[in-house]
mmCIF file of C-alpha atoms and ligand atoms in Angstrom:
data_model
loop_
_atom_site.group_PDB
_atom_site.id
_atom_site.type_symbol
_atom_site.label_atom_id
_atom_site.label_comp_id
_atom_site.label_asym_id
_atom_site.label_seq_id
_atom_site.Cartn_x
_atom_site.Cartn_y
_atom_site.Cartn_z
ATOM 1 C CA MET A 579 -6.336 -49.919 14.197
ATOM 2 C CA SER A 580 -2.857 -49.896 12.524
ATOM 3 C CA GLY A 581 -2.127 -46.329 13.399
ATOM 4 C CA LEU A 582 -2.844 -46.763 17.116
ATOM 5 C CA PRO A 583 0.097 -46.917 19.491
ATOM 6 C CA PHE A 584 0.704 -50.413 20.656
ATOM 7 C CA ASP A 585 -0.236 -49.564 24.311
ATOM 8 C CA GLN A 586 -3.658 -48.345 23.314
ATOM 9 C CA ARG A 587 -5.002 -51.332 21.392
ATOM 10 C CA ASP A 588 -7.665 -53.925 22.348
ATOM 11 C CA GLY A 589 -7.430 -57.637 22.881
ATOM 12 C CA PHE A 590 -5.610 -60.045 25.067
ATOM 13 C CA ILE A 591 -2.032 -60.693 25.953
ATOM 14 C CA TRP A 592 -0.407 -63.658 27.565
ATOM 15 C CA TYR A 593 1.730 -62.623 30.518
ATOM 16 C CA ASN A 594 3.655 -65.165 32.688
ATOM 17 C CA GLY A 595 0.992 -67.892 32.211
ATOM 18 C CA LYS A 596 -2.152 -65.613 32.522
ATOM 19 C CA VAL A 597 -4.393 -64.147 29.893
ATOM 20 C CA LEU A 598 -4.731 -60.429 30.546
ATOM 21 C CA PRO A 599 -6.565 -57.613 28.840
ATOM 22 C CA TRP A 600 -4.096 -56.068 26.354
ATOM 23 C CA ASN A 601 -3.670 -52.839 28.301
ATOM 24 C CA ASP A 602 -2.706 -54.690 31.511
ATOM 25 C CA GLY A 603 0.461 -56.032 29.811
ATOM 26 C CA LYS A 604 2.768 -53.623 31.632
ATOM 27 C CA ILE A 605 6.198 -53.711 33.278
ATOM 28 C CA HIS A 606 7.849 -51.404 35.832
ATOM 29 C CA ILE A 607 10.269 -48.769 34.564
ATOM 30 C CA VAL A 608 13.007 -50.200 36.762
ATOM 31 C CA ASN A 609 13.439 -53.305 34.695
ATOM 32 C CA HIS A 610 16.663 -55.163 33.785
ATOM 33 C CA GLY A 611 15.523 -55.903 30.259
ATOM 34 C CA LEU A 612 14.895 -52.158 29.511
ATOM 35 C CA HIS A 613 18.014 -50.888 31.246
ATOM 36 C CA TYR A 614 20.581 -53.511 30.245
ATOM 37 C CA GLY A 615 19.077 -55.097 27.099
ATOM 38 C CA SER A 616 18.382 -58.530 28.717
ATOM 39 C CA CYS A 617 15.596 -59.414 26.376
ATOM 40 C CA VAL A 618 14.968 -61.994 23.594
ATOM 41 C CA PHE A 619 12.010 -62.337 21.329
ATOM 42 C CA GLU A 620 10.479 -64.149 18.387
ATOM 43 C CA GLY A 621 8.465 -63.198 15.343
ATOM 44 C CA ILE A 622 6.050 -65.712 14.074
ATOM 45 C CA ARG A 623 3.515 -65.399 11.201
ATOM 46 C CA ALA A 624 0.249 -67.261 11.311
ATOM 47 C CA TYR A 625 -1.458 -67.991 7.987
ATOM 48 C CA GLY A 626 -5.186 -68.979 8.071
ATOM 49 C CA GLY A 627 -4.917 -69.632 11.870
ATOM 50 C CA LYS A 628 -1.772 -71.792 11.557
ATOM 51 C CA PRO A 629 1.479 -70.421 12.914
ATOM 52 C CA PHE A 630 4.291 -71.212 10.482
ATOM 53 C CA LEU A 631 7.177 -73.160 12.200
ATOM 54 C CA LEU A 632 5.729 -72.473 15.662
ATOM 55 C CA ASN A 633 7.706 -75.102 17.468
ATOM 56 C CA GLU A 634 11.046 -74.084 15.774
ATOM 57 C CA HIS A 635 10.475 -70.420 16.665
ATOM 58 C CA ASN A 636 9.755 -71.196 20.330
ATOM 59 C CA GLU A 637 12.693 -73.516 20.556
ATOM 60 C CA ARG A 638 14.835 -70.661 19.277
ATOM 61 C CA LEU A 639 13.224 -68.417 21.906
ATOM 62 C CA ILE A 640 14.483 -70.761 24.674
ATOM 63 C CA ARG A 641 17.890 -71.010 23.025
ATOM 64 C CA SER A 642 18.180 -67.292 22.624
ATOM 65 C CA ALA A 643 17.414 -66.849 26.358
ATOM 66 C CA GLN A 644 20.017 -69.473 27.315
ATOM 67 C CA ILE A 645 22.677 -67.657 25.315
ATOM 68 C CA LEU A 646 21.924 -64.536 27.381
ATOM 69 C CA ASP A 647 22.217 -66.706 30.543
ATOM 70 C CA MET A 648 18.470 -66.374 31.207
ATOM 71 C CA THR A 649 15.994 -69.157 32.109
ATOM 72 C CA ILE A 650 12.563 -69.201 30.628
ATOM 73 C CA PRO A 651 10.269 -70.837 33.238
ATOM 74 C CA PHE A 652 7.946 -72.384 30.593
ATOM 75 C CA ASP A 653 8.573 -75.178 28.144
ATOM 76 C CA VAL A 654 8.176 -75.110 24.432
ATOM 77 C CA PRO A 655 4.789 -76.953 24.363
ATOM 78 C CA THR A 656 3.357 -74.530 26.905
ATOM 79 C CA ILE A 657 4.525 -71.535 24.852
ATOM 80 C CA ASN A 658 3.220 -73.109 21.691
ATOM 81 C CA ALA A 659 -0.233 -73.679 23.327
ATOM 82 C CA ALA A 660 -0.186 -70.112 24.647
ATOM 83 C CA CYS A 661 0.482 -68.783 21.070
ATOM 84 C CA MET A 662 -2.503 -70.763 19.848
ATOM 85 C CA GLU A 663 -4.626 -69.421 22.708
ATOM 86 C CA MET A 664 -3.680 -65.832 21.842
ATOM 87 C CA LEU A 665 -4.734 -66.317 18.203
ATOM 88 C CA THR A 666 -8.112 -67.588 19.366
ATOM 89 C CA ALA A 667 -8.535 -64.954 22.117
ATOM 90 C CA ASN A 668 -7.730 -62.162 19.692
ATOM 91 C CA LYS A 669 -9.926 -63.621 16.962
ATOM 92 C CA LEU A 670 -7.015 -63.508 14.492
ATOM 93 C CA LYS A 671 -6.098 -65.931 11.717
ATOM 94 C CA ASP A 672 -3.550 -64.054 9.638
ATOM 95 C CA ALA A 673 -1.391 -62.586 12.287
ATOM 96 C CA TYR A 674 2.094 -61.832 13.654
ATOM 97 C CA LEU A 675 2.978 -63.381 17.028
ATOM 98 C CA ARG A 676 5.615 -61.881 19.360
ATOM 99 C CA PRO A 677 6.719 -64.045 22.156
ATOM 100 C CA VAL A 678 9.176 -61.978 24.288
ATOM 101 C CA ALA A 679 11.208 -62.873 27.362
ATOM 102 C CA TRP A 680 13.102 -60.472 29.654
ATOM 103 C CA ARG A 681 14.796 -60.084 32.977
ATOM 104 C CA GLY A 682 12.390 -58.172 35.219
ATOM 105 C CA SER A 683 12.681 -55.866 38.157
ATOM 106 C CA GLU A 684 14.041 -58.414 40.732
ATOM 107 C CA VAL A 685 17.577 -56.986 40.490
ATOM 108 C CA MET A 686 19.193 -53.822 38.989
ATOM 109 C CA GLY A 687 22.831 -53.758 38.014
ATOM 110 C CA ILE A 688 24.877 -55.360 35.224
ATOM 111 C CA ALA A 689 24.732 -58.840 36.786
ATOM 112 C CA GLY A 690 21.265 -59.960 36.086
ATOM 113 C CA GLY A 691 20.660 -62.254 39.048
ATOM 114 C CA ASN A 692 19.142 -65.646 38.581
ATOM 115 C CA ALA A 693 15.381 -65.047 38.828
ATOM 116 C CA PRO A 694 13.475 -66.681 36.053
ATOM 117 C CA ALA A 695 12.778 -64.575 32.975
ATOM 118 C CA HIS A 696 9.249 -63.029 32.421
ATOM 119 C CA VAL A 697 7.486 -64.095 29.307
ATOM 120 C CA ALA A 698 4.681 -62.524 27.295
ATOM 121 C CA ILE A 699 2.979 -63.269 23.977
ATOM 122 C CA ALA A 700 1.389 -60.409 21.979
ATOM 123 C CA VAL A 701 -0.416 -60.979 18.696
ATOM 124 C CA TRP A 702 -1.495 -58.411 16.175
ATOM 125 C CA TYR A 703 -2.317 -58.156 12.485
ATOM 126 C CA TRP A 704 0.817 -57.193 10.437
ATOM 127 C CA GLY A 705 0.333 -57.034 6.669
ATOM 128 C CA LYS A 706 3.179 -57.144 4.164
ATOM 129 C CA TYR A 707 6.566 -55.849 5.594
ATOM 130 C CA PHE A 708 7.160 -53.874 2.370
ATOM 131 C CA SER A 709 4.459 -52.272 0.159
ATOM 132 C CA GLU A 710 2.922 -54.373 -2.621
ATOM 133 C CA GLU A 711 4.326 -51.909 -5.187
ATOM 134 C CA LEU A 712 7.929 -52.356 -3.844
ATOM 135 C CA LEU A 713 7.470 -56.150 -3.741
ATOM 136 C CA GLU A 714 6.726 -56.251 -7.539
ATOM 137 C CA LYS A 715 9.819 -54.295 -8.707
ATOM 138 C CA GLY A 716 12.014 -55.388 -5.758
ATOM 139 C CA ILE A 717 12.996 -53.273 -2.785
ATOM 140 C CA SER A 718 15.997 -50.985 -2.575
ATOM 141 C CA LEU A 719 18.937 -51.527 -0.128
ATOM 142 C CA LYS A 720 21.577 -49.055 0.888
ATOM 143 C CA GLN A 721 24.871 -50.270 2.249
ATOM 144 C CA SER A 722 25.145 -49.296 5.822
ATOM 145 C CA LYS A 723 28.152 -47.982 7.780
ATOM 146 C CA TRP A 724 26.970 -50.368 10.560
ATOM 147 C CA ARG A 725 28.336 -53.877 10.493
ATOM 148 C CA LYS A 726 27.284 -57.123 12.011
ATOM 149 C CA PRO A 727 29.533 -57.759 15.021
ATOM 150 C CA ALA A 728 31.940 -60.736 15.494
ATOM 151 C CA PRO A 729 30.459 -63.687 17.478
ATOM 152 C CA ASP A 730 32.977 -62.955 20.272
ATOM 153 C CA THR A 731 31.824 -59.327 20.366
ATOM 154 C CA ALA A 732 28.022 -59.848 20.766
ATOM 155 C CA PRO A 733 25.783 -62.950 21.239
ATOM 156 C CA THR A 734 24.917 -63.067 17.535
ATOM 157 C CA GLU A 735 23.197 -66.496 17.588
ATOM 158 C CA SER A 736 20.614 -65.177 20.009
ATOM 159 C CA LYS A 737 17.510 -63.299 18.682
ATOM 160 C CA ALA A 738 18.390 -60.714 21.376
ATOM 161 C CA ALA A 739 16.661 -57.364 21.377
ATOM 162 C CA GLY A 740 19.926 -55.471 21.981
ATOM 163 C CA LEU A 741 21.317 -56.682 18.577
ATOM 164 C CA TYR A 742 18.590 -54.691 16.919
ATOM 165 C CA MET A 743 20.046 -51.382 17.902
ATOM 166 C CA ILE A 744 22.437 -51.428 14.929
ATOM 167 C CA GLY A 745 19.565 -52.726 12.720
ATOM 168 C CA THR A 746 17.437 -49.678 13.631
ATOM 169 C CA LEU A 747 20.358 -47.252 13.052
ATOM 170 C CA ALA A 748 21.131 -48.963 9.707
ATOM 171 C CA LYS A 749 17.442 -48.811 8.600
ATOM 172 C CA HIS A 750 17.156 -45.131 9.607
ATOM 173 C CA GLU A 751 20.231 -44.371 7.653
ATOM 174 C CA ALA A 752 18.830 -46.137 4.566
ATOM 175 C CA GLU A 753 15.325 -44.683 4.791
ATOM 176 C CA LYS A 754 16.733 -41.117 5.158
ATOM 177 C CA ALA A 755 18.569 -41.690 1.831
ATOM 178 C CA GLY A 756 15.330 -42.879 0.094
ATOM 179 C CA TYR A 757 15.937 -46.595 0.287
ATOM 180 C CA ALA A 758 13.605 -49.244 1.745
ATOM 181 C CA ASP A 759 16.207 -51.101 3.918
ATOM 182 C CA ALA A 760 19.832 -51.397 4.774
ATOM 183 C CA LEU A 761 22.484 -53.797 3.406
ATOM 184 C CA MET A 762 24.679 -54.796 6.262
ATOM 185 C CA LEU A 763 28.216 -56.176 5.899
ATOM 186 C CA ASP A 764 29.842 -58.249 8.615
ATOM 187 C CA TYR A 765 32.864 -57.245 10.820
ATOM 188 C CA ARG A 766 35.180 -58.653 8.099
ATOM 189 C CA GLY A 767 33.571 -56.692 5.319
ATOM 190 C CA TYR A 768 31.598 -59.659 3.720
ATOM 191 C CA VAL A 769 28.011 -59.354 2.730
ATOM 192 C CA ALA A 770 25.764 -60.323 5.737
ATOM 193 C CA GLU A 771 22.016 -59.512 5.561
ATOM 194 C CA SER A 772 19.538 -56.625 5.642
ATOM 195 C CA SER A 773 18.415 -55.035 8.922
ATOM 196 C CA GLY A 774 15.844 -57.819 9.529
ATOM 197 C CA ALA A 775 16.159 -60.604 6.856
ATOM 198 C CA ASN A 776 18.720 -62.917 5.405
ATOM 199 C CA LEU A 777 20.141 -62.423 1.897
ATOM 200 C CA PHE A 778 20.560 -64.653 -1.201
ATOM 201 C CA ILE A 779 22.120 -63.962 -4.647
ATOM 202 C CA VAL A 780 21.612 -65.732 -7.932
ATOM 203 C CA LYS A 781 24.361 -65.932 -10.565
ATOM 204 C CA ASP A 782 24.073 -67.922 -13.738
ATOM 205 C CA GLY A 783 21.180 -69.853 -12.270
ATOM 206 C CA ALA A 784 23.151 -70.905 -9.055
ATOM 207 C CA ILE A 785 21.975 -69.618 -5.650
ATOM 208 C CA LYS A 786 24.428 -68.430 -2.974
ATOM 209 C CA THR A 787 23.902 -67.199 0.562
ATOM 210 C CA PRO A 788 26.378 -65.944 3.142
ATOM 211 C CA ILE A 789 27.449 -68.395 5.874
ATOM 212 C CA PRO A 790 25.533 -67.416 9.019
ATOM 213 C CA ASP A 791 28.401 -67.242 11.417
ATOM 214 C CA CYS A 792 27.732 -63.737 12.873
ATOM 215 C CA PHE A 793 24.072 -63.274 12.242
ATOM 216 C CA LEU A 794 20.761 -65.216 12.629
ATOM 217 C CA ASN A 795 20.518 -68.425 10.600
ATOM 218 C CA GLY A 796 16.857 -67.556 9.872
ATOM 219 C CA LEU A 797 14.188 -70.204 9.834
ATOM 220 C CA THR A 798 12.869 -68.773 6.570
ATOM 221 C CA ARG A 799 16.393 -68.993 5.195
ATOM 222 C CA GLN A 800 16.628 -72.645 6.117
ATOM 223 C CA THR A 801 13.133 -73.271 4.711
ATOM 224 C CA VAL A 802 13.920 -71.504 1.357
ATOM 225 C CA MET A 803 17.289 -73.452 1.147
ATOM 226 C CA SER A 804 15.485 -76.713 1.435
ATOM 227 C CA LEU A 805 12.785 -75.633 -1.074
ATOM 228 C CA ALA A 806 15.566 -74.645 -3.593
ATOM 229 C CA LYS A 807 17.239 -77.988 -3.180
ATOM 230 C CA LYS A 808 13.944 -79.820 -3.714
ATOM 231 C CA ALA A 809 13.304 -77.774 -6.816
ATOM 232 C CA GLY A 810 16.709 -78.798 -8.202
ATOM 233 C CA PHE A 811 18.596 -75.538 -7.849
ATOM 234 C CA SER A 812 22.317 -75.510 -6.978
ATOM 235 C CA ILE A 813 22.686 -73.728 -3.696
ATOM 236 C CA GLU A 814 25.826 -72.869 -1.795
ATOM 237 C CA GLU A 815 26.657 -71.174 1.571
ATOM 238 C CA LYS A 816 29.798 -69.160 1.147
ATOM 239 C CA ARG A 817 31.502 -65.900 1.911
ATOM 240 C CA ILE A 818 30.087 -63.233 -0.469
ATOM 241 C CA THR A 819 31.989 -60.029 -1.298
ATOM 242 C CA LEU A 820 30.439 -56.772 -2.199
ATOM 243 C CA ASP A 821 31.930 -57.101 -5.733
ATOM 244 C CA GLU A 822 30.168 -60.491 -6.188
ATOM 245 C CA LEU A 823 26.895 -58.994 -4.914
ATOM 246 C CA MET A 824 27.111 -56.181 -7.409
ATOM 247 C CA VAL A 825 27.352 -58.480 -10.393
ATOM 248 C CA ALA A 826 24.630 -60.880 -9.284
ATOM 249 C CA ASP A 827 21.760 -61.561 -11.617
ATOM 250 C CA GLU A 828 19.105 -61.685 -8.876
ATOM 251 C CA VAL A 829 19.048 -60.746 -5.147
ATOM 252 C CA PHE A 830 16.424 -61.653 -2.560
ATOM 253 C CA LEU A 831 15.749 -61.515 1.161
ATOM 254 C CA THR A 832 14.107 -64.001 3.433
ATOM 255 C CA GLY A 833 12.591 -63.633 6.871
ATOM 256 C CA THR A 834 9.448 -64.222 8.783
ATOM 257 C CA ALA A 835 8.261 -60.634 8.447
ATOM 258 C CA ALA A 836 9.765 -59.997 5.009
ATOM 259 C CA GLU A 837 8.832 -63.479 3.712
ATOM 260 C CA LEU A 838 10.572 -63.903 0.321
ATOM 261 C CA THR A 839 11.272 -60.291 -0.993
ATOM 262 C CA ALA A 840 12.976 -59.501 -4.245
ATOM 263 C CA VAL A 841 15.668 -56.856 -4.188
ATOM 264 C CA GLY A 842 15.575 -54.383 -7.194
ATOM 265 C CA LYS A 843 18.405 -52.088 -6.251
ATOM 266 C CA ILE A 844 21.507 -51.933 -4.044
ATOM 267 C CA ASN A 845 23.192 -48.559 -3.790
ATOM 268 C CA ASP A 846 23.185 -47.478 -7.539
ATOM 269 C CA GLN A 847 23.123 -51.043 -8.915
ATOM 270 C CA THR A 848 19.748 -52.370 -10.234
ATOM 271 C CA TYR A 849 18.609 -55.998 -10.427
ATOM 272 C CA THR A 850 15.731 -57.584 -12.264
ATOM 273 C CA VAL A 851 13.235 -59.723 -10.390
ATOM 274 C CA GLY A 852 14.180 -62.868 -12.136
ATOM 275 C CA SER A 853 12.809 -66.389 -12.643
ATOM 276 C CA VAL A 854 14.697 -68.034 -9.667
ATOM 277 C CA THR A 855 13.340 -65.415 -7.231
ATOM 278 C CA ARG A 856 9.855 -65.779 -8.665
ATOM 279 C CA THR A 857 9.916 -69.551 -8.598
ATOM 280 C CA LEU A 858 11.142 -69.677 -5.006
ATOM 281 C CA ARG A 859 8.618 -67.037 -3.935
ATOM 282 C CA ASP A 860 5.853 -69.193 -5.380
ATOM 283 C CA HIS A 861 7.175 -72.273 -3.639
ATOM 284 C CA TYR A 862 7.422 -70.459 -0.370
ATOM 285 C CA GLU A 863 3.809 -68.994 -0.650
ATOM 286 C CA ALA A 864 2.446 -72.423 -1.483
ATOM 287 C CA LEU A 865 4.181 -73.849 1.618
ATOM 288 C CA ILE A 866 3.030 -71.147 4.073
ATOM 289 C CA ASN A 867 -0.527 -71.381 2.803
ATOM 290 C CA ALA A 868 -0.654 -75.203 2.755
HETATM 291 C C1 PLP B 1132 18.314 -59.628 11.821
HETATM 292 C C2 PLP B 1132 17.510 -60.783 11.301
HETATM 293 N N1 PLP B 1132 18.056 -61.594 10.408
HETATM 294 C C3 PLP B 1132 17.400 -62.602 9.872
HETATM 295 C C4 PLP B 1132 16.062 -62.815 10.186
HETATM 296 C C5 PLP B 1132 15.257 -63.972 9.540
HETATM 297 O O1 PLP B 1132 14.945 -64.935 10.563
HETATM 298 P P1 PLP B 1132 13.682 -65.783 10.427
HETATM 299 O O2 PLP B 1132 13.567 -66.277 8.962
HETATM 300 O O3 PLP B 1132 13.865 -66.898 11.403
HETATM 301 O O4 PLP B 1132 12.506 -64.944 10.747
HETATM 302 C C6 PLP B 1132 15.396 -61.919 11.076
HETATM 303 C C7 PLP B 1132 14.044 -62.086 11.459
HETATM 304 O O5 PLP B 1132 13.788 -62.727 12.448
HETATM 305 C C8 PLP B 1132 16.175 -60.850 11.638
HETATM 306 O O6 PLP B 1132 15.591 -60.017 12.454
#
């Protein structure tokens, strides 16, 4: 199943309020979302049939659309219920849910018009984001030439599909050089995040993470910060320089797809998967499986 292209799979998809056979989830080629990037989405993991932070993710979906000046014609409870319905219809308990909203084919041109956005929810099985072997020793990151743009250059608070263009380029660049993912700096040259997850460092037992002022303030990031506080760790949001990152004792990433992933190498610098990372990973796993 995992190797099949996504348009050739089985199951059901939620499309503008209707449950359709998976292969009927289609859009026309002349579509504003495709041509002009007017598209936002969410990524949610369900564990044992329970989507983690379902409401928070779907609230962010609505906010992301508002930031792109798009109106989603469904409220959060409706989208939440549709997510649950898709898990049941597709007989999945451990799954990845992908609510997505886009401007359709009503208008073509840079101005997007004011027709309500189209909304779909696809669900599929998605195992670990990185291989188990990499997870044990920590993944490798390569510093990218691509930087996270300033908040007055791109709508950086929105989980907008268009923002992933630089993530894809950065990840391709890293993978071609033999690394698992990219380290992205921000427009000022401070450490930002990886192509699809937030970043934390540990130095002398204290945890630090970049201020999310030009990239997503991830829900996993917020969850891990509160778990760290509860566990009694010192945790601080601050600007982090590349020099500071290079002398950190531990580095880890957080995100819905990546969960809590240790980093074992950045460029030529290696890191051990230390006790703070392991402790927080255990706390996070306990929470998602609760
Ligand atoms: C670029 C980027 N940063 C951070 C995150 C982490 O966000 P969250 O923890 O809400 O999944 C994601 C994943 O959604 C992402 O794609």
